[in-house]
Tab-separated table of C-alpha atoms and ligand atoms in Angstrom:
chain	number	residue	atom	x	y	z
A	22	UNK	CA	-3.931	9.371	38.708
A	23	UNK	CA	-6.778	8.965	36.041
A	24	UNK	CA	-6.892	11.148	32.936
A	25	UNK	CA	-10.142	12.937	34.117
A	26	UNK	CA	-8.695	13.820	37.835
A	27	UNK	CA	-5.800	15.283	35.830
A	28	UNK	CA	-5.107	19.024	34.985
A	29	UNK	CA	-4.419	19.558	31.180
A	30	UNK	CA	-0.673	20.504	31.827
A	31	UNK	CA	-0.237	16.849	33.968
A	32	UNK	CA	-1.794	14.840	31.037
A	33	UNK	CA	0.645	13.056	28.412
A	34	UNK	CA	0.629	14.299	25.318
A	35	UNK	CA	-1.648	11.521	23.883
A	36	UNK	CA	-4.104	12.474	26.919
A	37	UNK	CA	-4.172	15.731	25.758
A	38	UNK	CA	-4.875	15.036	22.232
A	39	UNK	CA	-7.996	12.930	23.402
A	40	UNK	CA	-9.041	15.478	25.957
A	41	UNK	CA	-9.169	18.152	22.883
A	42	UNK	CA	-11.017	15.617	20.982
A	43	UNK	CA	-13.647	14.790	23.659
A	44	UNK	CA	-13.929	18.482	23.624
A	45	UNK	CA	-14.930	18.897	20.411
A	46	UNK	CA	-11.863	21.350	19.763
A	47	UNK	CA	-10.162	18.697	16.956
A	48	UNK	CA	-11.347	16.060	15.002
A	49	UNK	CA	-9.903	12.058	15.001
A	50	UNK	CA	-8.235	12.782	11.930
A	51	UNK	CA	-6.559	15.730	13.079
A	52	UNK	CA	-5.853	14.091	16.265
A	53	UNK	CA	-4.055	11.348	14.315
A	54	UNK	CA	-2.119	14.259	12.326
A	55	UNK	CA	-1.129	15.738	15.707
A	56	UNK	CA	0.191	12.306	17.219
A	57	UNK	CA	2.464	11.653	14.223
A	58	UNK	CA	3.770	15.058	13.699
A	59	UNK	CA	4.588	14.122	10.221
A	60	UNK	CA	7.576	15.554	8.389
A	61	UNK	CA	6.855	17.277	5.415
A	62	UNK	CA	7.154	15.163	2.143
A	63	UNK	CA	10.075	15.857	0.091
A	64	UNK	CA	7.805	17.961	-2.333
A	65	UNK	CA	6.716	19.982	-0.158
A	66	UNK	CA	9.922	20.473	1.414
A	67	UNK	CA	11.706	21.330	-1.703
A	68	UNK	CA	9.037	23.582	-2.991
A	69	UNK	CA	8.938	25.759	0.095
A	70	UNK	CA	12.529	26.774	0.023
A	71	UNK	CA	15.946	26.036	-1.929
A	72	UNK	CA	18.661	23.969	-0.935
A	73	UNK	CA	16.602	22.197	1.235
A	74	UNK	CA	18.803	19.275	3.249
A	75	UNK	CA	16.397	18.858	6.283
A	76	UNK	CA	13.768	19.881	8.359
A	77	UNK	CA	13.836	21.276	11.476
A	78	UNK	CA	11.021	20.416	14.239
A	79	UNK	CA	9.550	22.710	16.822
A	80	UNK	CA	7.165	22.027	19.631
A	81	UNK	CA	3.548	22.896	19.478
A	82	UNK	CA	1.599	23.418	22.684
A	83	UNK	CA	-1.878	24.816	23.212
A	84	UNK	CA	-2.616	27.944	25.213
A	85	UNK	CA	-6.241	27.614	27.276
A	86	UNK	CA	-8.896	29.473	29.006
A	87	UNK	CA	-9.012	32.144	26.116
A	88	UNK	CA	-12.538	33.720	25.761
A	89	UNK	CA	-12.371	36.467	22.924
A	90	UNK	CA	-15.548	38.341	21.988
A	91	UNK	CA	-17.778	35.897	24.060
A	92	UNK	CA	-16.452	32.594	22.613
A	93	UNK	CA	-13.826	30.117	24.127
A	94	UNK	CA	-10.873	29.307	22.239
A	95	UNK	CA	-7.930	27.021	22.613
A	96	UNK	CA	-4.659	28.330	20.961
A	97	UNK	CA	-1.954	26.603	18.938
A	98	UNK	CA	1.368	27.848	19.700
A	99	UNK	CA	4.532	26.958	17.975
A	100	UNK	CA	7.421	28.267	20.117
A	101	UNK	CA	10.955	27.356	21.910
A	102	UNK	CA	10.740	29.183	24.848
A	103	UNK	CA	9.930	27.498	28.313
A	104	UNK	CA	7.079	29.651	29.840
A	105	UNK	CA	5.586	31.452	26.837
A	106	UNK	CA	2.093	28.974	26.881
A	107	UNK	CA	2.226	28.540	30.548
A	108	UNK	CA	2.055	32.300	31.077
A	109	UNK	CA	-0.310	32.979	28.375
A	110	UNK	CA	-2.826	30.196	29.748
A	111	UNK	CA	-2.639	31.820	33.194
A	112	UNK	CA	-3.149	35.323	31.642
A	113	UNK	CA	-6.209	34.427	30.030
A	114	UNK	CA	-7.518	32.570	33.219
A	115	UNK	CA	-6.994	35.653	35.666
A	116	UNK	CA	-8.166	37.975	32.559
A	117	UNK	CA	-11.443	35.440	32.017
A	118	UNK	CA	-14.483	37.164	33.901
A	119	UNK	CA	-14.723	39.549	31.131
A	120	UNK	CA	-12.137	38.282	28.425
A	121	UNK	CA	-10.922	40.056	25.560
A	122	UNK	CA	-12.836	42.052	23.158
A	123	UNK	CA	-11.662	42.857	19.624
A	124	UNK	CA	-12.051	45.211	16.887
A	125	UNK	CA	-10.960	46.008	13.305
A	126	UNK	CA	-11.411	48.707	10.894
A	127	UNK	CA	-10.786	47.457	7.539
A	128	UNK	CA	-8.036	45.337	6.162
A	129	UNK	CA	-6.696	47.046	3.021
A	130	UNK	CA	-2.951	46.226	2.360
A	131	UNK	CA	-0.491	48.550	0.807
A	132	UNK	CA	1.372	48.326	-2.529
A	133	UNK	CA	3.877	51.159	-3.082
A	134	UNK	CA	5.671	52.092	-6.718
A	135	UNK	CA	8.434	54.063	-6.363
A	136	UNK	CA	9.594	56.742	-8.670
A	137	UNK	CA	12.789	58.577	-9.345
A	138	UNK	CA	14.219	61.048	-11.658
A	139	UNK	CA	10.939	62.814	-12.321
A	140	UNK	CA	11.401	66.096	-14.424
A	141	UNK	CA	8.629	68.198	-12.737
A	142	UNK	CA	7.784	66.221	-9.395
A	143	UNK	CA	4.662	68.470	-8.204
A	144	UNK	CA	3.219	67.958	-11.863
A	145	UNK	CA	3.458	64.530	-12.211
A	146	UNK	CA	1.691	63.845	-8.669
A	147	UNK	CA	-1.421	66.042	-10.177
A	148	UNK	CA	-1.413	63.791	-13.291
A	149	UNK	CA	-1.514	60.963	-11.377
A	150	UNK	CA	-4.493	62.211	-8.941
A	151	UNK	CA	-6.382	63.321	-11.974
A	152	UNK	CA	-6.114	59.812	-13.546
A	153	UNK	CA	-7.951	58.085	-10.745
A	154	UNK	CA	-10.366	56.062	-13.388
A	155	UNK	CA	-7.853	55.144	-15.502
A	156	UNK	CA	-5.762	53.785	-12.692
A	157	UNK	CA	-8.635	52.096	-11.234
A	158	UNK	CA	-9.495	50.394	-14.668
A	159	UNK	CA	-5.974	49.034	-14.928
A	160	UNK	CA	-5.928	47.816	-11.485
A	161	UNK	CA	-9.273	45.737	-12.407
A	162	UNK	CA	-7.391	44.224	-15.727
A	163	UNK	CA	-4.308	43.165	-13.783
A	164	UNK	CA	-6.413	41.334	-11.492
A	165	UNK	CA	-10.160	40.424	-12.275
A	166	UNK	CA	-10.553	37.741	-10.233
A	167	UNK	CA	-9.779	39.527	-6.541
A	168	UNK	CA	-12.257	42.285	-7.683
A	169	UNK	CA	-14.752	40.085	-8.709
A	170	UNK	CA	-14.750	38.942	-5.299
A	171	UNK	CA	-15.382	42.452	-3.914
A	172	UNK	CA	-11.604	43.082	-3.268
A	173	UNK	CA	-8.682	44.730	-5.141
A	174	UNK	CA	-7.943	48.593	-5.697
A	175	UNK	CA	-9.693	50.394	-2.911
A	176	UNK	CA	-8.094	53.816	-2.884
A	177	UNK	CA	-4.601	55.502	-3.604
A	178	UNK	CA	-2.694	58.263	-2.611
A	179	UNK	CA	0.699	60.022	-3.857
A	180	UNK	CA	3.302	61.410	-1.820
A	181	UNK	CA	6.500	63.387	-2.797
A	182	UNK	CA	9.169	61.838	-0.583
A	183	UNK	CA	12.283	63.866	0.512
A	184	UNK	CA	14.434	64.563	3.614
A	185	UNK	CA	17.088	67.280	2.969
A	186	UNK	CA	19.011	66.045	6.107
A	187	UNK	CA	19.650	62.586	4.196
A	188	UNK	CA	19.975	63.551	0.618
A	189	UNK	CA	18.666	66.200	-2.267
A	190	UNK	CA	17.306	63.423	-3.992
A	191	UNK	CA	13.414	63.440	-4.436
A	192	UNK	CA	10.887	60.445	-5.240
A	193	UNK	CA	7.163	60.124	-6.001
A	194	UNK	CA	5.564	57.292	-4.395
A	195	UNK	CA	2.328	55.863	-5.439
A	196	UNK	CA	0.333	54.007	-2.100
A	197	UNK	CA	-2.209	51.805	-3.537
A	198	UNK	CA	-4.695	50.392	-1.052
A	199	UNK	CA	-6.133	47.010	-1.764
A	200	UNK	CA	-8.300	44.531	-0.474
A	201	UNK	CA	-6.989	40.921	-0.555
A	202	UNK	CA	-9.929	39.092	1.054
A	203	UNK	CA	-8.349	36.053	3.296
A	204	UNK	CA	-4.982	35.562	1.293
A	205	UNK	CA	-1.600	37.008	2.730
A	206	UNK	CA	-2.070	39.065	-0.413
A	207	UNK	CA	1.666	39.701	-1.993
A	208	UNK	CA	1.288	38.250	-5.066
A	209	UNK	CA	-2.251	39.770	-5.629
A	210	UNK	CA	-0.508	43.067	-4.721
A	211	UNK	CA	2.565	42.802	-6.773
A	212	UNK	CA	0.555	41.575	-9.732
A	213	UNK	CA	-1.669	44.833	-9.623
A	214	UNK	CA	1.356	46.671	-8.922
A	215	UNK	CA	3.076	45.199	-11.998
A	216	UNK	CA	-0.129	45.945	-14.240
A	217	UNK	CA	-0.286	49.883	-13.379
A	218	UNK	CA	3.447	50.632	-13.106
A	219	UNK	CA	3.870	51.177	-17.088
A	220	UNK	CA	0.983	53.827	-16.989
A	221	UNK	CA	2.193	55.485	-14.100
A	222	UNK	CA	5.601	55.733	-15.660
A	223	UNK	CA	4.197	57.489	-18.831
A	224	UNK	CA	2.000	59.801	-16.957
A	225	UNK	CA	5.189	60.833	-14.836
A	226	UNK	CA	8.138	60.710	-17.726
A	227	UNK	CA	9.774	59.360	-14.638
A	228	UNK	CA	12.295	55.945	-14.067
A	229	UNK	CA	11.053	52.857	-11.746
A	230	UNK	CA	12.852	52.377	-8.664
A	231	UNK	CA	10.730	49.495	-7.321
A	232	UNK	CA	7.198	48.459	-7.100
A	233	UNK	CA	6.635	45.882	-3.775
A	234	UNK	CA	4.135	45.732	-1.119
A	235	UNK	CA	4.894	47.385	1.932
A	236	UNK	CA	4.768	45.346	5.436
A	237	UNK	CA	4.023	48.627	7.321
A	238	UNK	CA	0.045	47.750	7.046
A	239	UNK	CA	-1.526	50.986	8.492
A	240	UNK	CA	-4.857	50.604	6.824
A	241	UNK	CA	-5.124	47.210	8.613
A	242	UNK	CA	-5.417	47.867	12.154
A	243	UNK	CA	-6.706	45.411	14.846
A	244	UNK	CA	-7.264	45.978	18.450
A	245	UNK	CA	-7.570	43.813	21.213
A	246	UNK	CA	-9.024	45.120	24.827
A	247	UNK	CA	-9.432	43.764	28.403
A	248	UNK	CA	-10.639	44.987	31.379
A	249	UNK	CA	-9.957	43.047	34.554
A	250	UNK	CA	-11.213	43.813	38.444
A	251	UNK	CA	-8.308	45.063	40.454
A	252	UNK	CA	-9.771	42.326	43.134
A	253	UNK	CA	-8.755	39.544	40.557
A	254	UNK	CA	-5.182	40.637	40.408
A	255	UNK	CA	-4.588	40.006	44.214
A	256	UNK	CA	-1.631	37.795	44.966
A	257	UNK	CA	-0.321	36.402	48.590
A	258	UNK	CA	2.403	39.514	48.544
A	259	UNK	CA	0.349	42.008	46.619
A	260	UNK	CA	-2.748	43.630	46.725
A	261	UNK	CA	-5.044	43.768	43.718
A	262	UNK	CA	-4.843	47.900	43.536
A	263	UNK	CA	-0.969	47.753	44.059
A	264	UNK	CA	-0.579	45.388	41.235
A	265	UNK	CA	-2.666	46.835	38.809
A	266	UNK	CA	-1.151	50.503	39.543
A	267	UNK	CA	2.388	48.621	38.984
A	268	UNK	CA	1.591	47.143	35.472
A	269	UNK	CA	-0.150	50.782	34.378
A	270	UNK	CA	3.452	52.039	35.560
A	271	UNK	CA	5.278	49.490	33.695
A	272	UNK	CA	3.461	50.069	30.322
A	273	UNK	CA	3.824	54.035	30.878
A	274	UNK	CA	7.627	53.377	31.314
A	275	UNK	CA	7.952	51.320	28.099
A	276	UNK	CA	6.627	54.472	26.013
A	277	UNK	CA	9.613	56.349	27.492
A	278	UNK	CA	12.516	54.200	27.231
A	279	UNK	CA	13.236	52.266	23.770
A	280	UNK	CA	15.588	49.855	25.618
A	281	UNK	CA	12.815	48.893	28.026
A	282	UNK	CA	10.090	49.203	25.092
A	283	UNK	CA	12.332	46.489	22.699
A	284	UNK	CA	12.103	43.947	25.659
A	285	UNK	CA	8.475	44.868	26.526
A	286	UNK	CA	7.792	44.386	23.025
A	287	UNK	CA	9.781	40.864	22.540
A	288	UNK	CA	7.484	39.989	25.440
A	289	UNK	CA	4.266	40.710	22.954
A	290	UNK	CA	5.954	38.809	20.156
A	291	UNK	CA	6.494	35.794	21.978
A	292	UNK	CA	2.823	34.976	21.972
A	293	UNK	CA	2.082	36.694	18.247
A	294	UNK	CA	4.649	34.939	16.641
A	295	UNK	CA	4.096	31.222	18.293
A	296	UNK	CA	0.205	31.857	16.541
A	297	UNK	CA	1.644	33.197	13.524
A	298	UNK	CA	4.013	30.179	12.476
A	299	UNK	CA	1.460	27.600	14.036
A	300	UNK	CA	-0.643	29.018	11.183
A	301	UNK	CA	1.569	29.105	8.384
A	302	UNK	CA	2.190	32.525	8.440
A	303	UNK	CA	4.975	34.683	8.054
A	304	UNK	CA	6.181	35.784	11.451
A	305	UNK	CA	8.897	38.284	9.969
A	306	UNK	CA	6.316	40.297	7.987
A	307	UNK	CA	4.273	40.642	11.166
A	308	UNK	CA	7.160	41.580	13.392
A	309	UNK	CA	8.500	44.338	10.683
A	310	UNK	CA	4.847	45.756	10.777
A	311	UNK	CA	4.623	46.000	14.553
A	312	UNK	CA	7.562	47.530	15.158
A	313	UNK	CA	7.446	50.047	12.466
A	314	UNK	CA	4.013	50.530	14.131
A	315	UNK	CA	5.953	51.098	17.793
A	316	UNK	CA	7.833	53.727	16.256
A	317	UNK	CA	5.132	55.842	14.908
A	318	UNK	CA	5.509	58.627	17.170
A	319	UNK	CA	8.908	59.236	16.029
A	320	UNK	CA	10.016	57.196	19.155
A	321	UNK	CA	10.109	53.545	19.277
A	322	UNK	CA	7.543	52.697	22.370
A	323	UNK	CA	6.114	49.722	24.010
A	324	UNK	CA	3.125	48.503	21.987
A	325	UNK	CA	0.362	48.072	25.083
A	326	UNK	CA	-1.439	50.720	27.246
A	327	UNK	CA	-2.509	49.316	30.714
A	328	UNK	CA	-4.611	51.973	32.893
A	329	UNK	CA	-6.305	51.776	36.191
A	330	UNK	CA	-9.759	53.078	35.705
A	331	UNK	CA	-11.955	53.123	38.575
A	332	UNK	CA	-11.662	49.909	40.163
A	333	UNK	CA	-10.478	48.003	37.023
A	334	UNK	CA	-7.097	47.346	35.260
A	335	UNK	CA	-7.679	48.405	31.501
A	336	UNK	CA	-5.548	46.706	28.850
A	337	UNK	CA	-5.054	47.612	25.042
A	338	UNK	CA	-3.204	46.449	22.102
A	339	UNK	CA	-3.270	47.837	18.583
A	340	UNK	CA	-1.122	46.907	15.608
A	341	UNK	CA	-1.037	46.305	12.106
A	342	UNK	CA	-1.889	42.706	11.516
A	343	UNK	CA	-2.443	41.116	8.063
A	344	UNK	CA	-2.467	37.177	8.293
A	345	UNK	CA	-3.828	34.905	5.654
A	346	UNK	CA	-5.858	31.813	6.324
A	347	UNK	CA	-5.579	30.387	2.418
A	348	UNK	CA	-2.738	30.554	0.005
A	349	UNK	CA	0.885	30.389	0.304
A	350	UNK	CA	2.766	28.072	2.989
A	351	UNK	CA	-0.702	27.676	4.668
A	352	UNK	CA	-1.839	25.278	1.830
A	353	UNK	CA	0.784	23.182	1.747
A	354	UNK	CA	1.629	22.867	5.856
A	355	UNK	CA	-0.653	20.279	7.076
A	356	UNK	CA	-0.409	21.279	10.556
A	357	UNK	CA	-1.120	25.118	9.405
A	358	UNK	CA	-4.610	23.740	8.131
A	359	UNK	CA	-5.289	21.609	11.373
A	360	UNK	CA	-4.513	24.695	13.901
A	361	UNK	CA	-6.814	26.886	11.793
A	362	UNK	CA	-9.200	24.365	12.515
A	363	UNK	CA	-8.304	23.841	15.952
A	364	UNK	CA	-8.755	27.549	16.536
A	365	UNK	CA	-12.355	27.716	14.654
A	366	UNK	CA	-11.143	30.383	12.397
A	367	UNK	CA	-12.120	30.683	8.314
A	368	UNK	CA	-11.009	34.287	7.839
A	369	UNK	CA	-8.293	36.403	7.959
A	370	UNK	CA	-9.904	38.974	10.325
A	371	UNK	CA	-10.781	36.294	12.749
A	372	UNK	CA	-7.241	34.979	12.829
A	373	UNK	CA	-6.007	38.614	13.700
A	374	UNK	CA	-8.315	39.180	16.683
A	375	UNK	CA	-7.013	36.211	17.952
A	376	UNK	CA	-3.521	36.761	17.566
A	377	UNK	CA	-3.784	40.489	19.404
A	378	UNK	CA	-5.433	39.033	22.305
A	379	UNK	CA	-2.790	36.756	22.969
A	380	UNK	CA	-0.137	39.304	22.244
A	381	UNK	CA	-2.234	41.157	25.187
A	382	UNK	CA	-2.321	38.341	27.224
A	383	UNK	CA	1.430	37.549	27.260
A	384	UNK	CA	2.499	41.391	27.884
A	385	UNK	CA	-0.021	40.912	30.970
A	386	UNK	CA	1.842	38.018	32.072
A	387	UNK	CA	5.262	39.332	31.667
A	388	UNK	CA	4.370	42.403	33.460
A	389	UNK	CA	2.451	41.120	36.415
A	390	UNK	CA	5.514	38.931	37.207
A	391	UNK	CA	7.903	41.435	36.521
A	392	UNK	CA	6.474	43.821	38.889
A	393	UNK	CA	5.609	41.516	41.556
A	394	UNK	CA	7.787	37.959	42.288
A	395	UNK	CA	9.995	38.853	39.308
A	396	UNK	CA	10.300	36.518	36.222
A	397	UNK	CA	12.878	34.085	36.930
A	398	UNK	CA	10.996	32.473	39.590
A	399	UNK	CA	8.383	31.016	37.019
A	400	UNK	CA	10.954	30.882	34.168
A	401	UNK	CA	12.948	28.537	36.170
A	402	UNK	CA	10.117	26.399	37.617
A	403	UNK	CA	9.311	25.740	34.021
A	404	UNK	CA	13.304	25.674	32.932
A	405	UNK	CA	13.352	22.390	35.402
A	406	UNK	CA	12.366	19.712	32.873
A	407	UNK	CA	14.784	21.030	30.186
A	408	UNK	CA	17.336	21.157	32.451
A	409	UNK	CA	16.614	17.405	33.526
A	410	UNK	CA	16.768	16.384	30.060
A	411	UNK	CA	20.182	18.192	29.408
A	412	UNK	CA	21.764	16.048	31.713
A	413	UNK	CA	20.507	12.963	30.570
A	414	UNK	CA	17.201	12.100	32.495
A	415	UNK	CA	14.862	9.915	30.721
A	416	UNK	CA	11.203	9.084	30.877
A	417	UNK	CA	9.879	9.096	34.248
A	418	UNK	CA	13.284	10.416	35.460
A	419	UNK	CA	12.590	13.848	33.756
A	420	UNK	CA	9.438	14.555	36.043
A	421	UNK	CA	11.363	13.202	39.286
A	422	UNK	CA	14.331	15.413	38.640
A	423	UNK	CA	12.337	18.131	37.476
A	424	UNK	CA	10.070	18.356	41.022
A	425	UNK	CA	13.550	17.942	42.860
A	426	UNK	CA	15.119	20.682	41.291
A	427	UNK	CA	11.992	22.783	41.768
A	428	UNK	CA	12.498	22.481	45.444
A	429	UNK	CA	15.942	22.775	45.416
A	430	UNK	CA	17.597	26.410	46.790
A	431	UNK	CA	19.447	26.492	43.249
A	432	UNK	CA	18.547	25.288	39.978
A	433	UNK	CA	21.627	24.683	37.151
A	434	UNK	CA	22.765	21.522	35.637
A	435	UNK	CA	25.354	20.464	37.860
A	436	UNK	CA	22.652	20.292	40.695
A	437	UNK	CA	20.640	18.314	37.918
A	438	UNK	CA	23.548	15.880	37.274
A	439	UNK	CA	23.869	15.009	40.896
A	440	UNK	CA	20.261	14.569	41.638
A	441	UNK	CA	20.018	12.483	38.571
A	442	UNK	CA	23.106	10.283	39.699
A	443	UNK	CA	21.537	9.995	43.215
A	444	UNK	CA	18.284	8.783	41.851
A	445	UNK	CA	19.921	5.886	39.405
A	446	UNK	CA	22.350	5.055	42.581
A	447	UNK	CA	18.862	3.951	44.672
B	528	MEV	C1	11.006	37.149	27.978
B	528	MEV	O1	11.095	35.934	26.676
B	528	MEV	C2	9.938	38.161	27.886
B	528	MEV	C3	9.889	39.025	28.724
B	528	MEV	O2	11.338	39.460	29.056
B	528	MEV	C4	9.191	40.362	28.448
B	528	MEV	C5	9.061	41.440	29.231
B	528	MEV	O3	9.958	41.877	30.202
B	528	MEV	O4	8.244	42.181	29.106
B	528	MEV	C6	9.912	38.749	29.975
């Protein structure tokens, strides 16, 4: 079959890269980089972590069919789990009539100065609040360049932190809201915090417990929504109305039961983390913030909302999302830069919007499968190639064995081995 007649997933890796070049999604030089999948240079690897002994490759693929705020997007994803990328692309296709819409209110990060052993905690709180001008001046002096670019300290508030069911100790915490533009911002925030801490200590006569950014970014919420006509959900075995209703009930159930919520959210993070990793961002920071937000009502809950509204299924995902497009690992990982180019994003906000849509698409795929045919069918079909490789199939044998496994009544490594032996005996 010629390349033009093959679907993207049927093409070889190099053919896929050619397709992306022909569609103007990647440049020739990026194609070269993807094709080589270079190791990091020794210098870069050593500068990123300590005690480095090797490098650990993971596969990268692209999810297709996304329309986000009216623009077509091809999404790079780095992930080791089969079916994540296929499910994501398939969801985006089903949801493509209206695509995804996104919104962001603002992007301010939070730094905390946490104080202890304060003689008069109420008076100390008031004193900090009254010294607003001096706090803003010191923040500017601590990091002039971010302030000159329109970022830096935007606001602050002070809270007495106590819970007598846990301890009699009281703490006083200053929450600083800081805009870091397109950087992930850890260094900017920590520099401002360090600049302010001595003055805050002087005001309060207390001791410092610590000063550090918070990964619970409640002042950087991003929302993705989608709306699909119920008729677009129809399958061989289910009406669109029935599937839409069950997807809505599945999201409702994840609000009620933390055991289900954890799995529901894991599926969302399958999509989110894959893009976060592909762009050189920190998935642990994103996970920590997302799960804290999932507990904002005092109970750990599913992160998405799906509802049937008239003849449509409407989905929504809101999460704190602070990502960078410059600085840190992003600037030294060669593929992170190429992946940002592939996405066509330069700002942190654009990247955050895309990541939320991928999370919502991934959740839609999981719920749609779970409330209809079950997850195993699709999973196993995609698992067939890895099973073939596991039992030693090579080159064209892999697809032959995988196809035979898909048709077999059961799929496991013993059957895969048998099929491979029969193929080789022919
Ligand atoms: C598997 O990686 C993710 C799912 O379990 C998510 C879910 O149950 O919603 C399929």
